[in-house]
Amino acid sequence: MEQQPPVPETPPMPPTATSLAARLLNVFATPGEVFEEVKAAPSTASNWLVPTLLAAVVGVLASILIFSQPAIVQQLREQQAKVIDQKVKEGKMSQADADKALAVLEKFMGPTMLKISGSIGAVIGSFVRLFWWALVLWLAAQFFLKVKVNYLKAVEIVGLATMISLLGGIVGLLLVVNLGKMFSSPSLALVVSDFDVQKKSHLVLGALNVFSFWFIGVMSSGLSRLAGVPFPRALVLVLGYWILQELLLIYSGLGQMAL
């Protein structure tokens, strides 16, 4: 009896190409599939440029809306005045210098200046955050996972993951507007009735933002797919870096950047 020749194995089908809009939406529900497609496809600038521009637009709108509220502007001034008073009490600043600093604050912390500086910061910050996090993923793959990855692919992953932060920014904006408090975000800071940026415990609570953890999880998924390693290994690296970054910001006096 003649033996039948073995049936050749069918090679795995490459991920189906989807539209940019589909990728931007699917990253919320099935990020792993989105990143598999990104890994297999040629580099596409729209994967990082569009979500980053959207994040910048939301940041500009947030600056305009937030600093249009007198109560929030007053809270910000009081927080800054409290910082200066604390320096005077600790002997780090004389009362004369404190008075000059308060006069400068009054001049440059008007609603118009805050809107302008906040808008510029939102645009620049969106792009800096994109390329910085891409560098973090690239370095993690190179030196800890021992896998060579394309930096631009890491940029695409962070860009798509930015959609999570974009949603978080919108939710945070709604909380600030509705609660009338400057430091209102979907974090444990909501349990603090009188949030004080001088208290490190308050800053830690503010950093524990549900959207930050979601963002970390999605980026870990992207690093896992890009480097071809198990998700837990990627998660340990990304989460470990994020914790270190937040602690350094909080304990170096740059705590507001951790929020």
Short mmCIF file of C-alpha atoms in Angstrom, two decimals:
data_model
loop_
_atom_site.label_atom_id
_atom_site.label_comp_id
_atom_site.label_asym_id
_atom_site.label_seq_id
_atom_site.Cartn_x
_atom_site.Cartn_y
_atom_site.Cartn_z
CA MET A 1 0.00 0.00 0.00
CA GLU A 2 1.44 3.32 -1.06
CA GLN A 3 2.12 5.87 1.65
CA GLN A 4 0.54 9.27 1.13
CA PRO A 5 3.04 12.14 1.14
CA PRO A 6 2.83 14.25 4.28
CA VAL A 7 0.55 17.23 4.03
CA PRO A 8 2.64 20.39 4.28
CA GLU A 9 1.82 22.57 7.26
CA THR A 10 -0.03 25.74 6.46
CA PRO A 11 2.08 28.74 7.50
CA PRO A 12 0.39 31.05 10.01
CA MET A 13 -1.56 33.84 8.40
CA PRO A 14 -0.20 37.34 8.99
CA PRO A 15 -2.42 39.64 11.06
CA THR A 16 -5.19 41.22 9.03
CA ALA A 17 -4.48 44.85 8.26
CA THR A 18 -6.93 47.22 9.92
CA SER A 19 -7.62 50.91 9.56
CA LEU A 20 -6.02 53.48 11.84
CA ALA A 21 -9.39 54.21 13.44
CA ALA A 22 -9.81 50.51 14.23
CA ARG A 23 -6.35 50.34 15.81
CA LEU A 24 -7.04 53.43 17.93
CA LEU A 25 -10.25 51.85 19.24
CA ASN A 26 -9.07 48.24 19.48
CA VAL A 27 -6.14 49.20 21.71
CA PHE A 28 -8.71 49.59 24.52
CA ALA A 29 -10.08 46.06 24.17
CA THR A 30 -7.53 43.88 22.34
CA PRO A 31 -4.14 45.62 22.55
CA GLY A 32 -2.23 42.37 21.97
CA GLU A 33 -3.78 41.92 18.53
CA VAL A 34 -3.15 45.55 17.66
CA PHE A 35 0.53 45.27 18.58
CA GLU A 36 0.95 42.01 16.65
CA GLU A 37 -0.26 43.87 13.58
CA VAL A 38 2.06 46.80 14.32
CA LYS A 39 5.02 44.44 14.68
CA ALA A 40 4.34 42.69 11.36
CA ALA A 41 3.47 45.78 9.32
CA PRO A 42 5.83 48.41 7.90
CA SER A 43 6.44 51.43 10.14
CA THR A 44 3.47 53.80 10.07
CA ALA A 45 3.89 57.33 11.43
CA SER A 46 0.13 57.79 11.89
CA ASN A 47 0.17 55.16 14.66
CA TRP A 48 2.01 57.60 16.93
CA LEU A 49 1.39 60.99 15.37
CA VAL A 50 -2.43 60.96 15.43
CA PRO A 51 -2.91 59.84 19.07
CA THR A 52 -0.18 62.22 20.25
CA LEU A 53 -1.81 65.15 18.45
CA LEU A 54 -5.17 64.15 19.95
CA ALA A 55 -3.59 64.08 23.42
CA ALA A 56 -2.09 67.53 22.79
CA VAL A 57 -5.48 68.91 21.69
CA VAL A 58 -7.16 67.51 24.81
CA GLY A 59 -4.38 69.03 26.93
CA VAL A 60 -4.89 72.46 25.35
CA LEU A 61 -8.67 72.28 25.83
CA ALA A 62 -8.15 71.18 29.43
CA SER A 63 -5.86 74.16 30.10
CA ILE A 64 -8.39 76.59 28.65
CA LEU A 65 -11.36 75.11 30.52
CA ILE A 66 -9.61 74.61 33.86
CA PHE A 67 -7.95 78.02 34.02
CA SER A 68 -11.19 79.73 33.04
CA GLN A 69 -12.52 78.88 36.51
CA PRO A 70 -11.57 81.53 39.11
CA ALA A 71 -11.88 79.05 41.99
CA ILE A 72 -9.25 76.75 40.48
CA VAL A 73 -6.89 79.62 39.66
CA GLN A 74 -7.21 80.76 43.29
CA GLN A 75 -6.46 77.25 44.54
CA LEU A 76 -3.33 77.15 42.42
CA ARG A 77 -2.17 80.49 43.79
CA GLU A 78 -2.78 79.35 47.35
CA GLN A 79 -0.79 76.17 46.75
CA GLN A 80 2.15 78.16 45.39
CA ALA A 81 1.93 80.66 48.25
CA LYS A 82 1.95 77.78 50.71
CA VAL A 83 5.14 76.44 49.12
CA ILE A 84 6.83 79.84 49.48
CA ASP A 85 5.67 80.21 53.11
CA GLN A 86 7.10 76.80 53.90
CA LYS A 87 10.48 77.82 52.49
CA VAL A 88 10.44 80.93 54.69
CA LYS A 89 9.67 78.80 57.78
CA GLU A 90 12.53 76.43 56.91
CA GLY A 91 14.94 79.34 56.48
CA LYS A 92 15.48 78.62 52.78
CA MET A 93 14.09 82.01 51.75
CA SER A 94 13.93 85.42 53.39
CA GLN A 95 10.60 87.20 53.86
CA ALA A 96 11.71 89.91 51.42
CA ASP A 97 12.44 87.33 48.74
CA ALA A 98 9.14 85.62 49.51
CA ASP A 99 7.26 88.88 48.99
CA LYS A 100 9.00 89.39 45.64
CA ALA A 101 8.17 85.81 44.61
CA LEU A 102 4.51 86.32 45.54
CA ALA A 103 4.42 89.52 43.48
CA VAL A 104 5.80 87.64 40.48
CA LEU A 105 3.20 84.91 40.97
CA GLU A 106 0.42 87.47 40.98
CA LYS A 107 1.75 88.87 37.72
CA PHE A 108 2.37 85.63 35.84
CA MET A 109 -0.36 83.42 37.28
CA GLY A 110 -3.32 85.21 35.80
CA PRO A 111 -5.85 83.14 33.84
CA THR A 112 -4.49 84.21 30.43
CA MET A 113 -0.87 83.35 31.25
CA LEU A 114 -1.92 80.04 32.80
CA LYS A 115 -3.91 79.12 29.70
CA ILE A 116 -0.99 79.96 27.41
CA SER A 117 1.68 78.20 29.48
CA GLY A 118 -0.60 75.25 30.13
CA SER A 119 -1.38 74.86 26.42
CA ILE A 120 2.28 75.06 25.40
CA GLY A 121 3.20 72.59 28.13
CA ALA A 122 0.47 70.18 26.99
CA VAL A 123 1.73 70.13 23.39
CA ILE A 124 5.43 69.82 24.24
CA GLY A 125 4.74 67.36 27.06
CA SER A 126 2.71 65.06 24.80
CA PHE A 127 5.62 64.58 22.40
CA VAL A 128 8.30 64.41 25.09
CA ARG A 129 6.30 61.73 26.92
CA LEU A 130 5.89 59.76 23.68
CA PHE A 131 9.57 59.60 22.76
CA TRP A 132 10.74 59.18 26.36
CA TRP A 133 8.52 56.16 27.01
CA ALA A 134 9.55 54.69 23.64
CA LEU A 135 13.18 55.05 24.74
CA VAL A 136 12.34 53.28 28.01
CA LEU A 137 10.77 50.34 26.14
CA TRP A 138 13.67 50.20 23.69
CA LEU A 139 16.26 50.19 26.48
CA ALA A 140 14.30 47.56 28.42
CA ALA A 141 14.30 45.29 25.37
CA GLN A 142 17.98 45.88 24.58
CA PHE A 143 19.53 45.58 28.03
CA PHE A 144 17.11 43.53 30.14
CA LEU A 145 15.32 41.29 27.66
CA LYS A 146 18.40 41.02 25.39
CA VAL A 147 16.26 41.50 22.29
CA LYS A 148 16.97 44.00 19.53
CA VAL A 149 13.87 45.95 18.58
CA ASN A 150 13.21 48.83 16.23
CA TYR A 151 12.94 52.12 18.14
CA LEU A 152 10.28 53.45 15.77
CA LYS A 153 8.16 50.37 16.51
CA ALA A 154 8.43 51.23 20.20
CA VAL A 155 7.29 54.75 19.33
CA GLU A 156 4.23 53.29 17.56
CA ILE A 157 3.38 51.14 20.58
CA VAL A 158 3.58 54.08 22.99
CA GLY A 159 1.62 56.23 20.55
CA LEU A 160 -1.26 53.77 20.39
CA ALA A 161 -1.12 53.24 24.17
CA THR A 162 -1.48 57.02 24.50
CA MET A 163 -5.16 56.50 23.72
CA ILE A 164 -5.50 55.19 27.30
CA SER A 165 -3.93 58.35 28.71
CA LEU A 166 -6.13 60.40 26.39
CA LEU A 167 -9.24 58.84 27.91
CA GLY A 168 -7.79 59.37 31.38
CA GLY A 169 -7.18 63.03 30.59
CA ILE A 170 -10.81 63.50 29.54
CA VAL A 171 -12.09 61.80 32.70
CA GLY A 172 -9.72 63.88 34.83
CA LEU A 173 -10.89 67.07 33.13
CA LEU A 174 -14.54 66.23 33.84
CA LEU A 175 -13.70 65.57 37.49
CA VAL A 176 -11.84 68.89 37.85
CA VAL A 177 -14.66 70.87 36.24
CA ASN A 178 -17.43 69.15 38.20
CA LEU A 179 -15.69 69.01 41.58
CA GLY A 180 -14.04 72.42 41.26
CA LYS A 181 -10.72 71.09 42.59
CA MET A 182 -7.39 71.46 40.80
CA PHE A 183 -6.00 68.06 41.73
CA SER A 184 -9.01 65.88 40.95
CA SER A 185 -8.15 62.74 39.02
CA PRO A 186 -9.37 59.13 38.91
CA SER A 187 -6.92 58.22 41.67
CA LEU A 188 -6.81 57.71 45.43
CA ALA A 189 -6.35 61.48 45.74
CA LEU A 190 -10.15 61.71 45.56
CA VAL A 191 -10.33 60.44 49.14
CA VAL A 192 -8.30 63.47 50.33
CA SER A 193 -10.56 66.40 51.18
CA ASP A 194 -7.78 69.02 51.20
CA PHE A 195 -5.09 67.92 48.76
CA ASP A 196 -1.68 69.41 49.55
CA VAL A 197 1.16 69.13 47.05
CA GLN A 198 3.62 69.62 49.93
CA LYS A 199 2.60 66.30 51.48
CA LYS A 200 4.35 63.36 49.90
CA SER A 201 1.64 60.99 51.09
CA HIS A 202 -0.92 63.02 49.10
CA LEU A 203 1.30 62.93 46.03
CA VAL A 204 1.66 59.15 46.29
CA LEU A 205 -2.12 58.82 46.44
CA GLY A 206 -2.43 61.11 43.43
CA ALA A 207 0.03 58.99 41.45
CA LEU A 208 -2.07 55.86 42.02
CA ASN A 209 -4.26 56.62 39.03
CA VAL A 210 -6.35 53.84 37.48
CA PHE A 211 -5.51 55.07 33.98
CA SER A 212 -1.78 55.03 34.75
CA PHE A 213 -1.98 51.34 35.60
CA TRP A 214 -4.05 50.66 32.50
CA PHE A 215 -1.47 52.53 30.41
CA ILE A 216 1.34 50.49 31.98
CA GLY A 217 -0.50 47.25 31.26
CA VAL A 218 -1.08 48.15 27.60
CA MET A 219 2.55 49.22 27.10
CA SER A 220 3.71 46.00 28.76
CA SER A 221 1.57 44.09 26.27
CA GLY A 222 3.22 46.03 23.45
CA LEU A 223 6.74 45.34 24.76
CA SER A 224 5.82 41.67 25.20
CA ARG A 225 4.67 41.34 21.58
CA LEU A 226 7.50 43.43 20.14
CA ALA A 227 10.26 41.54 22.00
CA GLY A 228 8.57 38.14 21.86
CA VAL A 229 8.69 37.57 25.63
CA PRO A 230 5.99 36.57 28.14
CA PHE A 231 3.75 39.39 29.33
CA PRO A 232 4.77 39.07 33.04
CA ARG A 233 8.45 39.72 32.17
CA ALA A 234 7.54 42.86 30.26
CA LEU A 235 5.14 43.98 33.00
CA VAL A 236 7.79 43.69 35.72
CA LEU A 237 10.15 45.95 33.74
CA VAL A 238 7.59 48.61 32.78
CA LEU A 239 5.88 48.69 36.17
CA GLY A 240 9.23 48.69 37.99
CA TYR A 241 10.45 51.66 35.96
CA TRP A 242 7.19 53.55 36.50
CA ILE A 243 7.35 53.07 40.28
CA LEU A 244 10.97 54.26 40.35
CA GLN A 245 10.12 57.28 38.21
CA GLU A 246 7.17 58.33 40.38
CA LEU A 247 9.15 57.99 43.60
CA LEU A 248 12.04 60.02 42.21
CA LEU A 249 9.68 62.79 41.10
CA ILE A 250 7.85 62.87 44.43
CA TYR A 251 10.92 62.79 46.66
CA SER A 252 12.95 65.20 44.54
CA GLY A 253 10.42 68.00 44.90
CA LEU A 254 8.90 67.54 41.44
CA GLY A 255 5.86 65.73 42.79
CA GLN A 256 3.30 67.59 40.66
CA MET A 257 4.86 66.00 37.56
CA ALA A 258 3.96 62.60 38.98
CA LEU A 259 0.23 63.40 38.94
#
